[in-house]
Tab-separated table of C-alpha atoms in Angstrom:
chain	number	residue	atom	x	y	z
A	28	UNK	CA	-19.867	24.556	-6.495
A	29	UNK	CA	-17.502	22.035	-5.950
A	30	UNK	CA	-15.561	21.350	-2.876
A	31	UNK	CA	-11.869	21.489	-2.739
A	32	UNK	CA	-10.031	18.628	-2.841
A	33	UNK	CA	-8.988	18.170	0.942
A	34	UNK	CA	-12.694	18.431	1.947
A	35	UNK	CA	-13.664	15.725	-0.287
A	36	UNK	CA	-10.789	13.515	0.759
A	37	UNK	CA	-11.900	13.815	4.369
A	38	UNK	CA	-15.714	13.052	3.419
A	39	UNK	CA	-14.562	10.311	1.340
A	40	UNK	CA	-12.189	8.805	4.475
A	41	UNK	CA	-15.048	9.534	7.078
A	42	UNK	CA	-17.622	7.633	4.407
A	43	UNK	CA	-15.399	4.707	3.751
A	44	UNK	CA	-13.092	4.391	7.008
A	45	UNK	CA	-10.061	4.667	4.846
A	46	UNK	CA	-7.669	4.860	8.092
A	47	UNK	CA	-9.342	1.660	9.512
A	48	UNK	CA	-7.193	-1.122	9.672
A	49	UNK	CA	-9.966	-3.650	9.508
A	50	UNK	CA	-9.625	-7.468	9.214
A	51	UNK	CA	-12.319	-9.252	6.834
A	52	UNK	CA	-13.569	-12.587	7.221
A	53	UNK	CA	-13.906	-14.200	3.729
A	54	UNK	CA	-15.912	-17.065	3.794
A	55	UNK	CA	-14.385	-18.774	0.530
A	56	UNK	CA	-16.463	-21.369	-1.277
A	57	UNK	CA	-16.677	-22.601	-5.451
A	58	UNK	CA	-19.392	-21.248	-7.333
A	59	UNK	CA	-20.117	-21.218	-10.704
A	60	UNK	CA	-16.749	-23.049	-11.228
A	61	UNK	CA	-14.288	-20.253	-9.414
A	62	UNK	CA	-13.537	-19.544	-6.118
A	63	UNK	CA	-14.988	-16.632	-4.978
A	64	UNK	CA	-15.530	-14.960	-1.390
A	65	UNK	CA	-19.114	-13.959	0.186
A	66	UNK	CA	-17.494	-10.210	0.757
A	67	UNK	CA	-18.819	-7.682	-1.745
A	68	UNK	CA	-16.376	-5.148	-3.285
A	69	UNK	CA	-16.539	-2.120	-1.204
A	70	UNK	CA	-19.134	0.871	-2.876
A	71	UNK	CA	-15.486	3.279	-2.469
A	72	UNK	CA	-14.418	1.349	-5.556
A	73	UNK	CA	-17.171	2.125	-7.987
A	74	UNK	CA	-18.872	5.511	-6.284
A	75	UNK	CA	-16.324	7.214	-8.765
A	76	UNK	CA	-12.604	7.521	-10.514
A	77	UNK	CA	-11.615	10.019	-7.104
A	78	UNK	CA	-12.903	7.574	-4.460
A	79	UNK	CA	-11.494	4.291	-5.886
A	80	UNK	CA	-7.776	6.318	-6.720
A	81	UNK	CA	-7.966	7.081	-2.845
A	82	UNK	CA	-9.100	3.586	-1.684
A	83	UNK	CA	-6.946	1.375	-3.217
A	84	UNK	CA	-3.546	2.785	-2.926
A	85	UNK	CA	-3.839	2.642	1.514
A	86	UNK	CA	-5.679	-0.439	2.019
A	87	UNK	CA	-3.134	-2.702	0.530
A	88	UNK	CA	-6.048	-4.609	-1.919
A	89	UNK	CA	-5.382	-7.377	-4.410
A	90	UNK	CA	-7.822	-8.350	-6.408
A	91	UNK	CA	-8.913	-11.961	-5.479
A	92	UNK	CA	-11.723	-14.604	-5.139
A	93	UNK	CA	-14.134	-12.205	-6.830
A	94	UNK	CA	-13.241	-8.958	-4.271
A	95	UNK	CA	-10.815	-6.979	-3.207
A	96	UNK	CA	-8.701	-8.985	-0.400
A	97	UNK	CA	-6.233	-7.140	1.982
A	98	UNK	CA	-3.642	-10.664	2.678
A	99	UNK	CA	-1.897	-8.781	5.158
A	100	UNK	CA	-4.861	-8.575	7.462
A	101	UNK	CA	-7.811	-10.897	6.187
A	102	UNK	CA	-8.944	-14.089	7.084
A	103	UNK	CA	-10.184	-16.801	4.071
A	104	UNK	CA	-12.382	-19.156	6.123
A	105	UNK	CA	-13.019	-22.527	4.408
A	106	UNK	CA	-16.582	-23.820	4.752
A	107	UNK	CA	-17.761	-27.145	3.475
A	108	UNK	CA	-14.457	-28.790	2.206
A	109	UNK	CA	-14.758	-31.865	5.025
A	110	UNK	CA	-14.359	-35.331	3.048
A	111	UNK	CA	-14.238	-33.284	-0.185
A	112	UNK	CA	-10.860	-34.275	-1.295
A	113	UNK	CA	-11.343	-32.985	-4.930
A	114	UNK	CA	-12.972	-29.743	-4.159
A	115	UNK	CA	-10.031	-28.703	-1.304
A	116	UNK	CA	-7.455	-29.923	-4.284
A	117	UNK	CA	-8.826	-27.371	-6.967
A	118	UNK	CA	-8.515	-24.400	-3.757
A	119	UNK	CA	-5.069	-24.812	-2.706
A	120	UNK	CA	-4.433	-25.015	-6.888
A	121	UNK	CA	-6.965	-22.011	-7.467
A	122	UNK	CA	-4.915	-18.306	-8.999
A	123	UNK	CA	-5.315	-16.219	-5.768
A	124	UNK	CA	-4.655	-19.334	-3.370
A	125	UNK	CA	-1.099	-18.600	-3.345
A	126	UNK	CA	-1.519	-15.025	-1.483
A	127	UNK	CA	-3.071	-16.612	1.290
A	128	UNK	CA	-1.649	-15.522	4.786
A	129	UNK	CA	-3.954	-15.926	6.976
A	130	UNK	CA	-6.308	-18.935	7.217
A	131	UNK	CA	-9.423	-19.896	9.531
A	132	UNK	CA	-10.870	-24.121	9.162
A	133	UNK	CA	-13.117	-25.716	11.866
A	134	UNK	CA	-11.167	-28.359	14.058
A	135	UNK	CA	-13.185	-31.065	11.758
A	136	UNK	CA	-11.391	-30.033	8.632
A	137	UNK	CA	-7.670	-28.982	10.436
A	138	UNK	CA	-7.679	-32.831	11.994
A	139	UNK	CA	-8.917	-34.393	8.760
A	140	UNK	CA	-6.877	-32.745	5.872
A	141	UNK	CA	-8.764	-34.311	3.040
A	142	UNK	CA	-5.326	-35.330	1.266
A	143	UNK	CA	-3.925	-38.722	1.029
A	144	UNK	CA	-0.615	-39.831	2.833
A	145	UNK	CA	-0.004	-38.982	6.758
A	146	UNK	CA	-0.295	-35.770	8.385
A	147	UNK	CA	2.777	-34.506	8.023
A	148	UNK	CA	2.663	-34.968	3.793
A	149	UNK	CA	-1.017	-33.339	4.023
A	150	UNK	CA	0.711	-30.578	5.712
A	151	UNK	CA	3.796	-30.056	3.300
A	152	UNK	CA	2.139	-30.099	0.209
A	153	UNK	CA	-0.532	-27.340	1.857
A	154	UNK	CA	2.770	-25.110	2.473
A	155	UNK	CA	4.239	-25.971	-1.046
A	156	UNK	CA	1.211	-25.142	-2.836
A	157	UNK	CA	0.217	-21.947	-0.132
A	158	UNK	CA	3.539	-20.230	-0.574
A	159	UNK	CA	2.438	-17.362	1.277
A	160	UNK	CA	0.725	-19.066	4.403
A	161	UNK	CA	1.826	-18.343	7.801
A	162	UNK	CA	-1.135	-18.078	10.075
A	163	UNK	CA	-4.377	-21.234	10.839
A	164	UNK	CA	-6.976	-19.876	12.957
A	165	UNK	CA	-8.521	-23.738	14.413
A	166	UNK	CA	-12.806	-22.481	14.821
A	167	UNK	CA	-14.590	-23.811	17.856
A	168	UNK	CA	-18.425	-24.018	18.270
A	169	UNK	CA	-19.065	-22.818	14.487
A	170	UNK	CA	-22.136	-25.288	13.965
A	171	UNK	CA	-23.800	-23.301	11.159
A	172	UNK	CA	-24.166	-24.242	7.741
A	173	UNK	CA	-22.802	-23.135	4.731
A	174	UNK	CA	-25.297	-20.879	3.588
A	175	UNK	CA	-25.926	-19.406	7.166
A	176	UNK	CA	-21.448	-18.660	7.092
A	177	UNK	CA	-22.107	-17.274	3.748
A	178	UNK	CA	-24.549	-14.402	4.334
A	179	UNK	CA	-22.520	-13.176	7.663
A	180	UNK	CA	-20.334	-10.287	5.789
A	181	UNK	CA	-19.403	-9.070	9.037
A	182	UNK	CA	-18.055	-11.961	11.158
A	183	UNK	CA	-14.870	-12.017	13.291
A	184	UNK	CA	-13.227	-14.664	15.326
A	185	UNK	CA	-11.982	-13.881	18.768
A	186	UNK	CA	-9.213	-16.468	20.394
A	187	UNK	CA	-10.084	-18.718	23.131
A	188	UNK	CA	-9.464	-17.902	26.861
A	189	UNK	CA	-7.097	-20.215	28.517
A	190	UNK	CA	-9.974	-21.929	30.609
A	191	UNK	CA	-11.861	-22.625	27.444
A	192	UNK	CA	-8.792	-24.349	26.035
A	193	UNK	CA	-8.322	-26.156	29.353
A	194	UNK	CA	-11.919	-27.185	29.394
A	195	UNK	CA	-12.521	-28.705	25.841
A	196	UNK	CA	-10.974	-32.225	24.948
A	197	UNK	CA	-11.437	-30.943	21.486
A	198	UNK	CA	-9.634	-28.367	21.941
A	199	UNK	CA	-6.854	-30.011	23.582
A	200	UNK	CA	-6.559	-32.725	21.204
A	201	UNK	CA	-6.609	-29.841	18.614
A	202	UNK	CA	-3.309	-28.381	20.300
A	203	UNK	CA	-1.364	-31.330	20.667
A	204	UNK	CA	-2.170	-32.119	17.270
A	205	UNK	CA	-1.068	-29.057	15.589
A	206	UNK	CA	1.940	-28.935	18.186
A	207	UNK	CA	2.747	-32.735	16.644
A	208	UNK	CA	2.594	-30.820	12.898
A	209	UNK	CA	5.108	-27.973	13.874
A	210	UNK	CA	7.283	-30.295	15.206
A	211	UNK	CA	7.522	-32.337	11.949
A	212	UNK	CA	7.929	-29.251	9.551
A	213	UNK	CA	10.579	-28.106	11.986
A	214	UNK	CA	12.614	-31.064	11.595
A	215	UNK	CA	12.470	-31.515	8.062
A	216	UNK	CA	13.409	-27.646	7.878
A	217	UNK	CA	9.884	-26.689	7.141
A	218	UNK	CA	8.450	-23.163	8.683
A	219	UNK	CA	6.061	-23.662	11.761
A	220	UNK	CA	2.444	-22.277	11.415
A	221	UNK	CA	1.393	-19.790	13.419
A	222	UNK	CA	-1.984	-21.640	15.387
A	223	UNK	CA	-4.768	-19.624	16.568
A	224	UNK	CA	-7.723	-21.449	18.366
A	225	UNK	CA	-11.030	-19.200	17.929
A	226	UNK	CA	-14.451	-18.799	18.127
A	227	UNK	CA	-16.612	-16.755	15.920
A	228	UNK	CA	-17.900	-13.693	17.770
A	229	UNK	CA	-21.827	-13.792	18.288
């Protein structure tokens, strides 16, 4: 016997947390040529035709880096693009780049854009090529490697307390720098980024 349909949408919201407004961490790196996140493409969309009609439609999904990517609310996290000048190039210029809202670098990689030409021309040609991009989250204390970021489906970042920002020259340096980059945007009549200064939550 066969349920009716309101029972099986409430089984398949209780299953899949369909009213969760979740934020994702995708931990973005080039394999096999593309550019593809470490998230898996949730079981709702292939479990059958009546759960993947009732998953896609409220959780706002594009179909991006090899997933399913919710732009409003997730975070691409760039791992291992430090001194790789060609390899950050071929990202900003990848298909999905250009949804990109929200993104998450370690301090290393936000202070050391590898582009050629001064800050501020590192910066504009990130927001030319990023048309969407509105949010940096700066990462703190994220030692691991690659690999280790890779296999952590389920990480979040959580923003810095006021004494930690006090505490850490890094971190300091890290806002007046960024401060230095909105200022220059501003004046050239360039959007400010929205900065976030995080750790990821152990």
């Amino acid at each position: 016997m066969q349920l009716p349909p309101e029972i099986r949408y409430q089984i398949w919201e209780l299953a899949f947390g369909l009213k969760q407004q979740r934020t994702v961490v995708h931990c973005v790196d080039e394999r096999g040529g593309k550019f593809v996140s470490n998230q898996p493409i949730s079981p709702a969309l292939y479990v059958c035709h009546e759960s993947r009609n009732l998953f896609l439609p409220r959780k706002n999904l594009t179909f991006a880096f090899g997933t399913y990517v919710d732009f409003n609310l997730d975070t691409i996290y760039l791992i291992d693009y430090e001194e790789k000048a060609d390899k950050f190039r071929r990202f900003l210029e990848s298909p999905s780049a250009h949804h990109i809202q929200k993104l998450a670098m370690r301090k290393s990689l936000v202070c050391e854009i590898p582009m050629l030409g001064h800050m501020s021309e590192s910066q504009w040609e990130m927001k030319r090529l990023l048309k969407s991009w509105v949010e940096l989250a700066v990462v703190f204390h994220d030692g691991r490697e690659l690999e280790a970021v890779w296999k952590d489906v389920g990480q979040l970042f959580i923003d810095l307390s006021a004494r930690a920002k006090r505490r850490y020259a890094e971190i300091s340096y890290a806002r007046a720098y960024t401060k230095a980059l909105n200022s220059m945007m501003t004046a050239n009549g360039v959007a400010e980024t929205r900065y976030r200064f995080v750790r990821v939550i152990e």
